[in-house]
mmCIF file of C-alpha atoms and ligand atoms in Angstrom:
data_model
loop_
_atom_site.group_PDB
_atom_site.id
_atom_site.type_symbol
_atom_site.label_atom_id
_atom_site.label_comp_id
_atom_site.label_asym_id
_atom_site.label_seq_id
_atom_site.Cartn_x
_atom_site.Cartn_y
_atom_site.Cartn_z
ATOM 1 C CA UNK A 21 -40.712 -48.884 50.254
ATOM 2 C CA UNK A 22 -36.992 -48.202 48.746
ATOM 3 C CA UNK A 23 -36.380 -51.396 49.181
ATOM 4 C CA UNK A 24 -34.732 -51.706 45.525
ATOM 5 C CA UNK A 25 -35.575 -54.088 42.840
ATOM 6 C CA UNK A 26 -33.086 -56.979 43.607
ATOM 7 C CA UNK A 27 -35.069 -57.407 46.857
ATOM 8 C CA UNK A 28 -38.838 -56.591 45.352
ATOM 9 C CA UNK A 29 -38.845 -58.700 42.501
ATOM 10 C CA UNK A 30 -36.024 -61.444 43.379
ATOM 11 C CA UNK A 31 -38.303 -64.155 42.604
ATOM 12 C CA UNK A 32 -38.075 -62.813 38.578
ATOM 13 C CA UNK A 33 -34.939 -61.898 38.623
ATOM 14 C CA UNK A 34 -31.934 -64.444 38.179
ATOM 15 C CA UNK A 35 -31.192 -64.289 41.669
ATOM 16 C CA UNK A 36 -29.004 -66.530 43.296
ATOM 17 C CA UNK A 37 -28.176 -67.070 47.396
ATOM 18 C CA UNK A 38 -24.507 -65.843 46.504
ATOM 19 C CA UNK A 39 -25.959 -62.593 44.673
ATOM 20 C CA UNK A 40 -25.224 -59.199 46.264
ATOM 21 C CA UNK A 41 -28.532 -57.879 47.014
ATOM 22 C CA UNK A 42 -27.514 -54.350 46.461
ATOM 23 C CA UNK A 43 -29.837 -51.283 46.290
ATOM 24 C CA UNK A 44 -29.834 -47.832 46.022
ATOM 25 C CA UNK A 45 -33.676 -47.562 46.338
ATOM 26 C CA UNK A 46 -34.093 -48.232 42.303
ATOM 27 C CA UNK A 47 -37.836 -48.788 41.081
ATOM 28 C CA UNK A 48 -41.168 -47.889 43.222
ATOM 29 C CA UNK A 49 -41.134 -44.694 40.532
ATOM 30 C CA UNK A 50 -44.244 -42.666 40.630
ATOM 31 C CA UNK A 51 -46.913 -43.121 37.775
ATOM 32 C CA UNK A 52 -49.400 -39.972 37.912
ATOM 33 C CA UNK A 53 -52.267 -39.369 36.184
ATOM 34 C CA UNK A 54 -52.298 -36.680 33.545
ATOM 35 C CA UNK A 55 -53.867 -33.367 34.527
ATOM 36 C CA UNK A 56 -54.480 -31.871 30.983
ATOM 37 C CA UNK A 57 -53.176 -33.842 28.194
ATOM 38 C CA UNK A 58 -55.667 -36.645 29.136
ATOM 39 C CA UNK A 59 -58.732 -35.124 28.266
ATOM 40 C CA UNK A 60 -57.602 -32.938 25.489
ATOM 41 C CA UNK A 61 -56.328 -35.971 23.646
ATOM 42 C CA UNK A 62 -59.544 -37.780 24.672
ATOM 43 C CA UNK A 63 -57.895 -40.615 26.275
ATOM 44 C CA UNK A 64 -59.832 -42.697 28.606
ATOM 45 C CA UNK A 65 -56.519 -42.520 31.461
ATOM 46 C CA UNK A 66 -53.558 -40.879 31.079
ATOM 47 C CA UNK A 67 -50.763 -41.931 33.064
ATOM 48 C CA UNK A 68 -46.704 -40.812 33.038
ATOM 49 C CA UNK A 69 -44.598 -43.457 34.878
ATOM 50 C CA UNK A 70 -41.749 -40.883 36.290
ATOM 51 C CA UNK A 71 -38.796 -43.122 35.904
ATOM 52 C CA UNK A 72 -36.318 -39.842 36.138
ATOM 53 C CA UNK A 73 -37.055 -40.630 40.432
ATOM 54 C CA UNK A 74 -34.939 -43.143 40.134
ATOM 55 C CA UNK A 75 -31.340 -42.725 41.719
ATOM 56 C CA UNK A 76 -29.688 -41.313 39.280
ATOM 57 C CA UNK A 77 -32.343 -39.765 37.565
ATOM 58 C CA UNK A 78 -33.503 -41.734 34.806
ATOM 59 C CA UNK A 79 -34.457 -45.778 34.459
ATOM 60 C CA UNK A 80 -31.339 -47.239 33.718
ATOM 61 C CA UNK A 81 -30.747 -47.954 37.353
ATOM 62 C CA UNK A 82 -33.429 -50.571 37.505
ATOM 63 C CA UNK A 83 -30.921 -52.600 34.663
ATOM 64 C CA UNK A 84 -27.606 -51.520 36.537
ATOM 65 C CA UNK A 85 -28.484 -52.795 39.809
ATOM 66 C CA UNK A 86 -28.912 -56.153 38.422
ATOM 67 C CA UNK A 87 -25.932 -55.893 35.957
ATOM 68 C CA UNK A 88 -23.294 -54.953 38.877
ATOM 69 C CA UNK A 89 -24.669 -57.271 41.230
ATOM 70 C CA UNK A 90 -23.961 -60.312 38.931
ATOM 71 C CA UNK A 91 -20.771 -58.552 37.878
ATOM 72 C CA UNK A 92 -19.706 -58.729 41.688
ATOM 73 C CA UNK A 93 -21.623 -62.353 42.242
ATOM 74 C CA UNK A 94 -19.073 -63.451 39.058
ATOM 75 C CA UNK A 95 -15.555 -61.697 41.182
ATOM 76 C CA UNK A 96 -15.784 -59.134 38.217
ATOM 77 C CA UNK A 97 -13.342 -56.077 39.103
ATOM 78 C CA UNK A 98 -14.642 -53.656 36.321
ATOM 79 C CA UNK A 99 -17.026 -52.530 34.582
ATOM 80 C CA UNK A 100 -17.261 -50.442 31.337
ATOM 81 C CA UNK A 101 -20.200 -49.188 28.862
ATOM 82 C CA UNK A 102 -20.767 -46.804 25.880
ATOM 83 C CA UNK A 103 -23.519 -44.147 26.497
ATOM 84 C CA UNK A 104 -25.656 -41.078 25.230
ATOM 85 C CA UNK A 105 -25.151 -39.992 29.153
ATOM 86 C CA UNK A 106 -27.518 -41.775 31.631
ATOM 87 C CA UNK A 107 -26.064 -45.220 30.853
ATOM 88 C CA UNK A 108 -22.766 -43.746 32.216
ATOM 89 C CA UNK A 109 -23.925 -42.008 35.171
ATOM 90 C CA UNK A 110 -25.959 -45.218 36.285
ATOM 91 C CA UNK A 111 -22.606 -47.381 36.118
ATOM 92 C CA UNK A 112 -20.568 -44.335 37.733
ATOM 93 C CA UNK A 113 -22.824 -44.761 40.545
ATOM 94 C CA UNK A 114 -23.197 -48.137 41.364
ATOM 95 C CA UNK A 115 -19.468 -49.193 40.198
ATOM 96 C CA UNK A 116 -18.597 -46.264 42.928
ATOM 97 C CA UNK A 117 -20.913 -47.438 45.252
ATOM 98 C CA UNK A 118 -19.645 -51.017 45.006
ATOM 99 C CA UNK A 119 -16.013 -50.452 44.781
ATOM 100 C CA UNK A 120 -15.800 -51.475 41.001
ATOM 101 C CA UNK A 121 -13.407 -49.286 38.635
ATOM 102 C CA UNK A 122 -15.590 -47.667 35.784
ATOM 103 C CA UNK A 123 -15.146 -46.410 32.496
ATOM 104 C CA UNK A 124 -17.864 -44.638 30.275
ATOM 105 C CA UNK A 125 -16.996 -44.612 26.364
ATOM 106 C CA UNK A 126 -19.328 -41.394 25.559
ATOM 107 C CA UNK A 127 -19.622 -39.337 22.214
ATOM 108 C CA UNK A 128 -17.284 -36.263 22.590
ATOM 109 C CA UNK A 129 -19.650 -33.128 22.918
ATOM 110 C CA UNK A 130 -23.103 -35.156 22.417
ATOM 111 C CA UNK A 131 -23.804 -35.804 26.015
ATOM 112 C CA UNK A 132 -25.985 -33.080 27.674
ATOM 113 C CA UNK A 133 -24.056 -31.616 30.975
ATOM 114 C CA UNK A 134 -26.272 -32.696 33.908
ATOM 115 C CA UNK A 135 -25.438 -36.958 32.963
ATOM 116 C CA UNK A 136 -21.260 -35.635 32.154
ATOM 117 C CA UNK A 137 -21.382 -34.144 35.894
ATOM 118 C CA UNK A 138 -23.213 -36.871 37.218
ATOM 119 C CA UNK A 139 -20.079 -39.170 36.053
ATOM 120 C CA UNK A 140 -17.259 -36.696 36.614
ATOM 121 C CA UNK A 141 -19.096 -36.443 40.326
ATOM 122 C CA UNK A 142 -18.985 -40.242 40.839
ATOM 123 C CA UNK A 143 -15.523 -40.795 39.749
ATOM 124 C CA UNK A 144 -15.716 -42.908 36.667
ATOM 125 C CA UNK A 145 -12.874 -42.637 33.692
ATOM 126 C CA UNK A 146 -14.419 -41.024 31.107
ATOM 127 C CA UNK A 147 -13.138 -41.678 27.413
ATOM 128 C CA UNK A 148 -14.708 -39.137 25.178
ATOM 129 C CA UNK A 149 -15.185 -41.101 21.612
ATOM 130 C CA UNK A 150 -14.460 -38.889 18.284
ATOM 131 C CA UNK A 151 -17.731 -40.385 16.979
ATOM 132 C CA UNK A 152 -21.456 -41.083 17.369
ATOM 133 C CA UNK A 153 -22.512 -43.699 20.140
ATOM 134 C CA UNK A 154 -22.346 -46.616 17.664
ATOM 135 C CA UNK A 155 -19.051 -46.100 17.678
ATOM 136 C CA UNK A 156 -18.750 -46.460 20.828
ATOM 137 C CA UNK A 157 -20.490 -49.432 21.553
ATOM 138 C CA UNK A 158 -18.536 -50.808 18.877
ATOM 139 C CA UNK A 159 -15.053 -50.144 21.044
ATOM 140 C CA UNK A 160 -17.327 -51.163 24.710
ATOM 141 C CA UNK A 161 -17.770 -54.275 23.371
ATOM 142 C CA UNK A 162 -14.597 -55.241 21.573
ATOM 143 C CA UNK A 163 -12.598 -54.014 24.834
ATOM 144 C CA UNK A 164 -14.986 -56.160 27.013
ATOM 145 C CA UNK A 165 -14.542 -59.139 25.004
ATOM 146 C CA UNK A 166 -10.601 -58.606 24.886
ATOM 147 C CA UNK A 167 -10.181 -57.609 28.808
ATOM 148 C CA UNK A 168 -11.331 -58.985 31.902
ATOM 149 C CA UNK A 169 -14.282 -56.019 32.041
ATOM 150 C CA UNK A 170 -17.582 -56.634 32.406
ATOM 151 C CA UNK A 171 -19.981 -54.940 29.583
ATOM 152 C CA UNK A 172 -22.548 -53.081 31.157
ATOM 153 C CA UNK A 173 -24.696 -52.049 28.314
ATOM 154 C CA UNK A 174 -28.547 -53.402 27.694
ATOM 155 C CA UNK A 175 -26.062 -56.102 25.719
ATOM 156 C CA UNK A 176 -25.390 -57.542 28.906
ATOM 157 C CA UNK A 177 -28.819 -59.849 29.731
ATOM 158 C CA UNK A 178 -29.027 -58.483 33.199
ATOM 159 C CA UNK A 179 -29.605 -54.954 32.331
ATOM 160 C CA UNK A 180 -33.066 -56.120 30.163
ATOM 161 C CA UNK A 181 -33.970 -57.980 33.104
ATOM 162 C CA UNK A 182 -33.833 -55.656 35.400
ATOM 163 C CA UNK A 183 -35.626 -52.885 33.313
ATOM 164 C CA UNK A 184 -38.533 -54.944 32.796
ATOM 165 C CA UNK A 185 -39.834 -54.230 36.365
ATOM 166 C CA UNK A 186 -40.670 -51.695 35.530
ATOM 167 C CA UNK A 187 -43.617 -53.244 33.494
ATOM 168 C CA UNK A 188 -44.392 -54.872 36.284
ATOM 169 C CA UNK A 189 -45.101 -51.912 38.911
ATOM 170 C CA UNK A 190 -47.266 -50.299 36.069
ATOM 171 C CA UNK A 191 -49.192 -53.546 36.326
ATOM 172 C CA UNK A 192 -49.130 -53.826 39.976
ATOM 173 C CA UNK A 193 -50.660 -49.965 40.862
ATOM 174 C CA UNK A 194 -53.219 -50.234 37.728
ATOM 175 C CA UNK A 195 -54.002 -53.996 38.544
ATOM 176 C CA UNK A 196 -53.942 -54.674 34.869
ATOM 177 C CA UNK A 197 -51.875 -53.614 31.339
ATOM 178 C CA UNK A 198 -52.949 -50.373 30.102
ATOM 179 C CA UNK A 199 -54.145 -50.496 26.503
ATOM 180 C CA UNK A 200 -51.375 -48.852 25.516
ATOM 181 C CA UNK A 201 -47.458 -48.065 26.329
ATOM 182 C CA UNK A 202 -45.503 -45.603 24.640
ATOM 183 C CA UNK A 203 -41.773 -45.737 25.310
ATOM 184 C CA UNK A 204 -38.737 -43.587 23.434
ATOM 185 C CA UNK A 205 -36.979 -45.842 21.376
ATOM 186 C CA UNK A 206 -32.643 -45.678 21.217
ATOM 187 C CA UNK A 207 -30.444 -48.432 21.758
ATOM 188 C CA UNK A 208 -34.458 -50.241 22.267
ATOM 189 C CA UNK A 209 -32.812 -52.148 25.282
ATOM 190 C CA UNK A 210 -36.049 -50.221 27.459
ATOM 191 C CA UNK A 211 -39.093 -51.100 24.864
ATOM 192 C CA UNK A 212 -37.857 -54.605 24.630
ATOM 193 C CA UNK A 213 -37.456 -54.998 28.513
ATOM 194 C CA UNK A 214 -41.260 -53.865 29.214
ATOM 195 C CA UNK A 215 -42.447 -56.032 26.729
ATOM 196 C CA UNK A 216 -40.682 -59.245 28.476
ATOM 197 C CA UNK A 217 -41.691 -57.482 31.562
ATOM 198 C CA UNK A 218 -45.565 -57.698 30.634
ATOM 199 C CA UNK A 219 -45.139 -60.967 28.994
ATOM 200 C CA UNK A 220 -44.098 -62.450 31.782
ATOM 201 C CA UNK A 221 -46.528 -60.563 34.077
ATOM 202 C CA UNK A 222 -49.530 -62.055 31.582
ATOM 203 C CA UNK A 223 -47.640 -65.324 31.417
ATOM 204 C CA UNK A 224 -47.952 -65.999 35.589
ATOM 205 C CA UNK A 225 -51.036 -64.581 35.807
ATOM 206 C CA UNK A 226 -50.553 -61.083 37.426
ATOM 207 C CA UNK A 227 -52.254 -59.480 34.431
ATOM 208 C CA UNK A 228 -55.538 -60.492 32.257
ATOM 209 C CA UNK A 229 -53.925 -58.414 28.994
ATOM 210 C CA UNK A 230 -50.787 -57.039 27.542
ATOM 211 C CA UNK A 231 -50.751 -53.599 25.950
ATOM 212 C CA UNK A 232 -49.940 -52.734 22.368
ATOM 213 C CA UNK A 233 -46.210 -51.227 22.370
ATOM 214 C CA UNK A 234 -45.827 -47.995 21.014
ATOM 215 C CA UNK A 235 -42.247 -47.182 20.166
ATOM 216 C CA UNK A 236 -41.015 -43.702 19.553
ATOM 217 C CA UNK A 237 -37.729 -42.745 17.496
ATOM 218 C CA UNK A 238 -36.124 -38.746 16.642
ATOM 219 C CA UNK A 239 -37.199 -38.316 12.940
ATOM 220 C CA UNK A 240 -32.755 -38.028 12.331
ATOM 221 C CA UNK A 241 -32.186 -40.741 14.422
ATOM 222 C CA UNK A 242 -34.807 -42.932 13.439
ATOM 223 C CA UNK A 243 -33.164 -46.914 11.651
ATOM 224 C CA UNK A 244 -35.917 -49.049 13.125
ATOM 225 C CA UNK A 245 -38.664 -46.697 11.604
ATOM 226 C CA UNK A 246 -36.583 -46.833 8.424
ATOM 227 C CA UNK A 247 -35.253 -50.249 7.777
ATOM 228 C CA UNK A 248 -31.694 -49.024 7.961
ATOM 229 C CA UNK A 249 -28.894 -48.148 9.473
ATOM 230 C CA UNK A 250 -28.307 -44.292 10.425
ATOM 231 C CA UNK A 251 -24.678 -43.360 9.702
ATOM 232 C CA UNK A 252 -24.740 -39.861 11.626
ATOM 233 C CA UNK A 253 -27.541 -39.449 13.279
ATOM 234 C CA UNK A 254 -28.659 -36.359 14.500
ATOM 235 C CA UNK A 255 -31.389 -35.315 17.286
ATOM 236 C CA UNK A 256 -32.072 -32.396 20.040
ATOM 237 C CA UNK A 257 -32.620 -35.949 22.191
ATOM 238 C CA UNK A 258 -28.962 -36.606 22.403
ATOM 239 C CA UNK A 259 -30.302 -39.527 25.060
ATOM 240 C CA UNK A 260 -31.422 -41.083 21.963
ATOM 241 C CA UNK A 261 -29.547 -40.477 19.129
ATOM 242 C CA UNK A 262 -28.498 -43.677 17.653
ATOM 243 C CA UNK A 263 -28.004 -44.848 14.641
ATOM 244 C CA UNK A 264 -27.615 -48.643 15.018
ATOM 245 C CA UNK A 265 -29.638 -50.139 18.341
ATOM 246 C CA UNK A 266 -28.219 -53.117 19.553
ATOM 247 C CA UNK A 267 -31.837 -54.088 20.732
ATOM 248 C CA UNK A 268 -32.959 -53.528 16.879
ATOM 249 C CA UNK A 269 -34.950 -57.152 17.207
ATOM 250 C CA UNK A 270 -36.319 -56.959 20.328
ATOM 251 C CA UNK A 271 -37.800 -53.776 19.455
ATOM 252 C CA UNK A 272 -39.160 -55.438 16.287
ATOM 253 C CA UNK A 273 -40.455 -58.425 18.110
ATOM 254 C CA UNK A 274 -42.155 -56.197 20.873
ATOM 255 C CA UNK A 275 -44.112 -54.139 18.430
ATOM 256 C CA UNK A 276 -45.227 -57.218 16.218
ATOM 257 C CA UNK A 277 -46.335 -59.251 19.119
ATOM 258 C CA UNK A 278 -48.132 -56.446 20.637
ATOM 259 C CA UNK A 279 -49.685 -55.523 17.624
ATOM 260 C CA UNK A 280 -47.660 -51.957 17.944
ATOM 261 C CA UNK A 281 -46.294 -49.577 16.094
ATOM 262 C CA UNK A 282 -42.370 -47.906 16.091
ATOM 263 C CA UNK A 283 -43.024 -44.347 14.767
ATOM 264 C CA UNK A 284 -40.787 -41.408 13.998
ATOM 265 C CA UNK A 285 -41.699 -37.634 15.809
ATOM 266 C CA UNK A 286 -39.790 -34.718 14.681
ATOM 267 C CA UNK A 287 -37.504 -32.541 17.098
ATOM 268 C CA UNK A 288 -40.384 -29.995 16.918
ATOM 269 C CA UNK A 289 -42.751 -32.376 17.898
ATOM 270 C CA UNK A 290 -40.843 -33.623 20.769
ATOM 271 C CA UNK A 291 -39.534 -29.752 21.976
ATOM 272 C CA UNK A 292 -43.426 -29.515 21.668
ATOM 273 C CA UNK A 293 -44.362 -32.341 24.097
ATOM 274 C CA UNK A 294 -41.180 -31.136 26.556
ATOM 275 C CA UNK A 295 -42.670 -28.040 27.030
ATOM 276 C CA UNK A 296 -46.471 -29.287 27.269
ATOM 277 C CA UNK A 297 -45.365 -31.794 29.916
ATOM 278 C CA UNK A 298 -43.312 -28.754 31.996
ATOM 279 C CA UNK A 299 -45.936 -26.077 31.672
ATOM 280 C CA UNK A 300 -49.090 -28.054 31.605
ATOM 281 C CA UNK A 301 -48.601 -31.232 33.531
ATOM 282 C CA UNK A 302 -45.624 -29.879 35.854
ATOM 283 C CA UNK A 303 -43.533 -32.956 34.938
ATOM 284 C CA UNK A 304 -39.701 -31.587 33.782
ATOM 285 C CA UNK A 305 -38.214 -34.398 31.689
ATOM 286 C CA UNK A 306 -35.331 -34.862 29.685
ATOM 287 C CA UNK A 307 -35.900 -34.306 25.715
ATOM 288 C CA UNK A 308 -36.021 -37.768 25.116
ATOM 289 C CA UNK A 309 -38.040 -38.747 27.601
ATOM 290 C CA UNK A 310 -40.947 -36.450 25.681
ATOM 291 C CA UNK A 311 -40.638 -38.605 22.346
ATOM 292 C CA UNK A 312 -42.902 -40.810 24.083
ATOM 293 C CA UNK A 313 -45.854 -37.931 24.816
ATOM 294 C CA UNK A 314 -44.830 -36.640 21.272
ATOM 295 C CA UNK A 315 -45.643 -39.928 19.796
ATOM 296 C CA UNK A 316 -49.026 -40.067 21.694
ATOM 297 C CA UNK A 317 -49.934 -36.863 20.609
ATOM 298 C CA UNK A 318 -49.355 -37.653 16.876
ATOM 299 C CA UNK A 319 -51.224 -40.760 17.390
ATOM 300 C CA UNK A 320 -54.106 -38.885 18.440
ATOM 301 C CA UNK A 321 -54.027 -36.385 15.286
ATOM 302 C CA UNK A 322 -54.121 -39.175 13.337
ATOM 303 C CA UNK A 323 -56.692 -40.025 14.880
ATOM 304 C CA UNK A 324 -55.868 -43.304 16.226
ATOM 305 C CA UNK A 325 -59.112 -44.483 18.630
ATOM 306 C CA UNK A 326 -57.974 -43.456 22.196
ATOM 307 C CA UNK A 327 -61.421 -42.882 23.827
ATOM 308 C CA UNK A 328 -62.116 -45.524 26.861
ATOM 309 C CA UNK A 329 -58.681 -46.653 26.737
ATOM 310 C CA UNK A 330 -55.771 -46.643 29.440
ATOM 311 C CA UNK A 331 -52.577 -45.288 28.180
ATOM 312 C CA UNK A 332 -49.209 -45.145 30.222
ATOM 313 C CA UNK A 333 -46.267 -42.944 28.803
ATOM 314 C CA UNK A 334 -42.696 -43.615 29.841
ATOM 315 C CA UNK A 335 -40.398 -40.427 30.847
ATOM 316 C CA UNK A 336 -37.585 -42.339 30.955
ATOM 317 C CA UNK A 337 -35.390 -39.372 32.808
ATOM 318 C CA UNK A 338 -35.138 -36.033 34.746
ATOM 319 C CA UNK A 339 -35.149 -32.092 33.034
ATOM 320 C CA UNK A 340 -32.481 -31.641 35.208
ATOM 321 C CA UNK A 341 -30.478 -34.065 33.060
ATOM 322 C CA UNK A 342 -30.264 -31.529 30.034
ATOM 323 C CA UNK A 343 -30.445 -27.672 31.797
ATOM 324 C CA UNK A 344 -28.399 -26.335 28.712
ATOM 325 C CA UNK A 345 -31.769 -27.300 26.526
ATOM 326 C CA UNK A 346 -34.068 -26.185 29.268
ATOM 327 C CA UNK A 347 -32.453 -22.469 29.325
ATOM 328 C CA UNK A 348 -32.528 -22.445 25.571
ATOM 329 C CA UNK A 349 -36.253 -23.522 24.809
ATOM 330 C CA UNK A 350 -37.660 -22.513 28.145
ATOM 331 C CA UNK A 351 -36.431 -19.661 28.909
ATOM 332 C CA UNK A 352 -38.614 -16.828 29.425
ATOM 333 C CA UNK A 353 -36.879 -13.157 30.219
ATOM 334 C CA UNK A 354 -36.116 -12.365 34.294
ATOM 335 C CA UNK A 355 -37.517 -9.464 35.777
ATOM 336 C CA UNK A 356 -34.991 -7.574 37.554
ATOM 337 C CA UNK A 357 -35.104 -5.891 41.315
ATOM 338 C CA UNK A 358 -33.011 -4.027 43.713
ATOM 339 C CA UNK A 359 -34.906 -5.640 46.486
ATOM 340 C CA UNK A 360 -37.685 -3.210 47.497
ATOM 341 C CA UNK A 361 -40.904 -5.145 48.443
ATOM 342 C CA UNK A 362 -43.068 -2.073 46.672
ATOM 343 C CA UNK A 363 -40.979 -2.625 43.942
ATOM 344 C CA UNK A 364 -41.611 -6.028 43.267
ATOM 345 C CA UNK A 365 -45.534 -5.693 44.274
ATOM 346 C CA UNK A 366 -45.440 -3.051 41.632
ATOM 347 C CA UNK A 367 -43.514 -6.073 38.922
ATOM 348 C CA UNK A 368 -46.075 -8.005 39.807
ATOM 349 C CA UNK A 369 -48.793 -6.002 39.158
ATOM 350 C CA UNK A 370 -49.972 -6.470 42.864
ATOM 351 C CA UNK A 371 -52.535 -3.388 44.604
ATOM 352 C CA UNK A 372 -51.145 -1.052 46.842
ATOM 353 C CA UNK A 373 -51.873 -2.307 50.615
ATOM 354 C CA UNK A 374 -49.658 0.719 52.189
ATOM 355 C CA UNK A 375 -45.986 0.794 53.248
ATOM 356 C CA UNK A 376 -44.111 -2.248 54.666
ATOM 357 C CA UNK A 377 -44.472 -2.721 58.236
HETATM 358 N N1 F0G B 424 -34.726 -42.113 27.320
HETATM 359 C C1 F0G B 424 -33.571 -41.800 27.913
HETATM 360 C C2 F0G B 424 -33.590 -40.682 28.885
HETATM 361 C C3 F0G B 424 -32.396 -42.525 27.628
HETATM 362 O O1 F0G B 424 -31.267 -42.203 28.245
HETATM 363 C C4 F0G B 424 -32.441 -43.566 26.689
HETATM 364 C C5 F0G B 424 -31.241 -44.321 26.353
HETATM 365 C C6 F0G B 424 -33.682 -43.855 26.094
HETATM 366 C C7 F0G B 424 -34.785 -43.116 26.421
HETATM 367 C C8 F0G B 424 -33.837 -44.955 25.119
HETATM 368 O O2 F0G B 424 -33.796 -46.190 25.732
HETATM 369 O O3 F0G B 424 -31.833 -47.095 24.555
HETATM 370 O O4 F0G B 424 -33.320 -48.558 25.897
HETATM 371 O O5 F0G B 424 -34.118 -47.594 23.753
HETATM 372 N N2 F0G B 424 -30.081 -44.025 26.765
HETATM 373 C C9 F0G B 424 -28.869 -44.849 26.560
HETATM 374 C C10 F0G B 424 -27.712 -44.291 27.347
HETATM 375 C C11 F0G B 424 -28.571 -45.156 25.158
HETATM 376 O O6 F0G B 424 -26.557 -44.503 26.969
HETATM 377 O O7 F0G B 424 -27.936 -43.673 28.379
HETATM 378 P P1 F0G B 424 -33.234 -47.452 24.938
#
């Protein structure tokens, strides 16, 4: 256990004797079985794979690990990426925790406050980009290939390969591919790494089956659903609002090979799904994280055919990520007291039992 996914999964990983086999306890997330949502959308199994337990809270760790490992293995110095928020706290962390300067290229005032803390706290520069994360990436990747800094976005081959483990621990605690995976779709660096990760997984035998992909996009920030380019797109997911993915292909491939689908949800839909998955299932995720439960629970009212069949949703990162969102949509009004025990029995609507001992 913790024993990181450099170490667990070496042997499909481009590991060599002279990488650093670095770990911060990434992967091994919990996947738990739906309590309500399962049989009111008549699915056969319902299971949420709880990547926001990962280090730094969501699953781009499992990608970073490998990405800064190689950086070091290669005598890089530094590393830099663009990011919606969790990308940058993820290279904060392990560029601090490896002695590697960092700098985070994020959209100024689109990255929710938990993820801006989280790279403040670790000590990474932090260039706040007049612009929408295309931007961005744009800059990340020019400055990379001009300087001697190592790109750290799902660009970089290393982060892919490290995300796709997480395919494989889905198919090592179910024994098998579900029937179906749905995934939030952004930069599509995640939905293409799961798909590799099952291919592979199908490829060596570990599984009999792969599962249709089902990719999820924010109706404003939605170019793979559309066939184009988003100039300014615009989302309450801020993890995924992005209007050009760099991934756009794998994403494509993934869904066409699997026999998937990439579908848009709406903000509603997904504010919907947040709150379902807090109140009902007791699972606090990040907005974009519930595009994937959103897109399930569309499915179903189309009434795609779930009955008998295994389903696994992503939540690709923590509630805790985004508390300005969770105050605003979840908020429900505080009861006040001075701090008299009869007082808050009465609140409560508890029965009189006498006076405190
Ligand atoms: N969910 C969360 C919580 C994310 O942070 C992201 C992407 C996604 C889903 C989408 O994954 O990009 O691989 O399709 N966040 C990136 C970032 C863009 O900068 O943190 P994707």
């Amino acid at each position: 256990m913790g024993q990181g996914v450099l170490l667990r999964y070496r042997q499909y990983l481009p590991v060599t004797e002279r990488t650093p086999l670095i770990s911060m306890g990434e992967g091994e997330t919990p996947l738990v079985r739906s309590s309500h949502l399962e049989g009111e959308l008549g699915c056969g199994e319902l299971y949420f794979k709880l990547e926001g337990c990962n280090p730094t809270g969501s699953f781009k760790d499992r990608g970073m690990v490998v990405a800064v490992a190689k950086a070091l293995e290669e005598g890089s110095r530094a590393i830099m990426c663009a990011s919606t928020g969790n990308t940058s706290a993820s290279a904060a962390a392990y560029g601090a925790r490896t002695g590697l300067d960092t700098v985070v290229l994020v959209p100024q005032g689109d990255v929710a406050q938990g993820k801006l803390a989280q790279a403040i706290a670790y000590g990474a520069r932090i260039i706040a980009v007049r612009g929408t994360f295309d931007r961005a990436l744009v800059l990340a990747r020019e400055l990379t290939a001009r300087h001697d800094i190592t790109l750290v976005n799902s660009v970089n081959p290393y982060r892919i390969q490290g995300q796709k483990t997480a395919a494989f621990e889905v198919v090592d605690v179910l024994g098998d591919a579900p029937d179906y995976l749905c995934i939030p779709v952004g930069n599509a660096g995640n939905i293409t790494a799961y798909w590799m990760g099952f291919c592979e997984y199908f490829e060596n035998g570990h599984a009999g089956r792969r599962p249709r992909m089902m990719g999820f996009q924010a109706e404003g920030a939605a170019p793979i659903v559309r066939g184009e380019v988003v100039k300014a797109p615009s989302t309450v997911a801020s993890a995924i609002r992005i209007g050009n993915p760099a991934s756009w292909q794998g994403a494509i491939r993934a869904r066409d090979e699997s026999g998937g689908i990439i579908l848009a949800v709406s903000d509603e839909e997904i504010l919907q799904a947040y709150t379902a998955l807090a109140r009902r299932e007791g699972i606090f995720c990040e907005p974009a994280s519930a595009a994937s439960v959103a897109g399930l629970i569309k499915l179903a009212s189309q009434g795609e055919p779930l009955k008998g069949k295994r389903v696994v949703c992503v939540i690709t990162g923590t509630g805790l990520k985004d508390p300005e969102l969770a105050a605003r949509r979840l908020q429900q009004p505080f009861q006040e007291s001075s701090g008299d025990l009869e007082e808050v029995e009465k609140l409560l609507g508890l029965e009189y039992v006498g006076k405190p001992t």
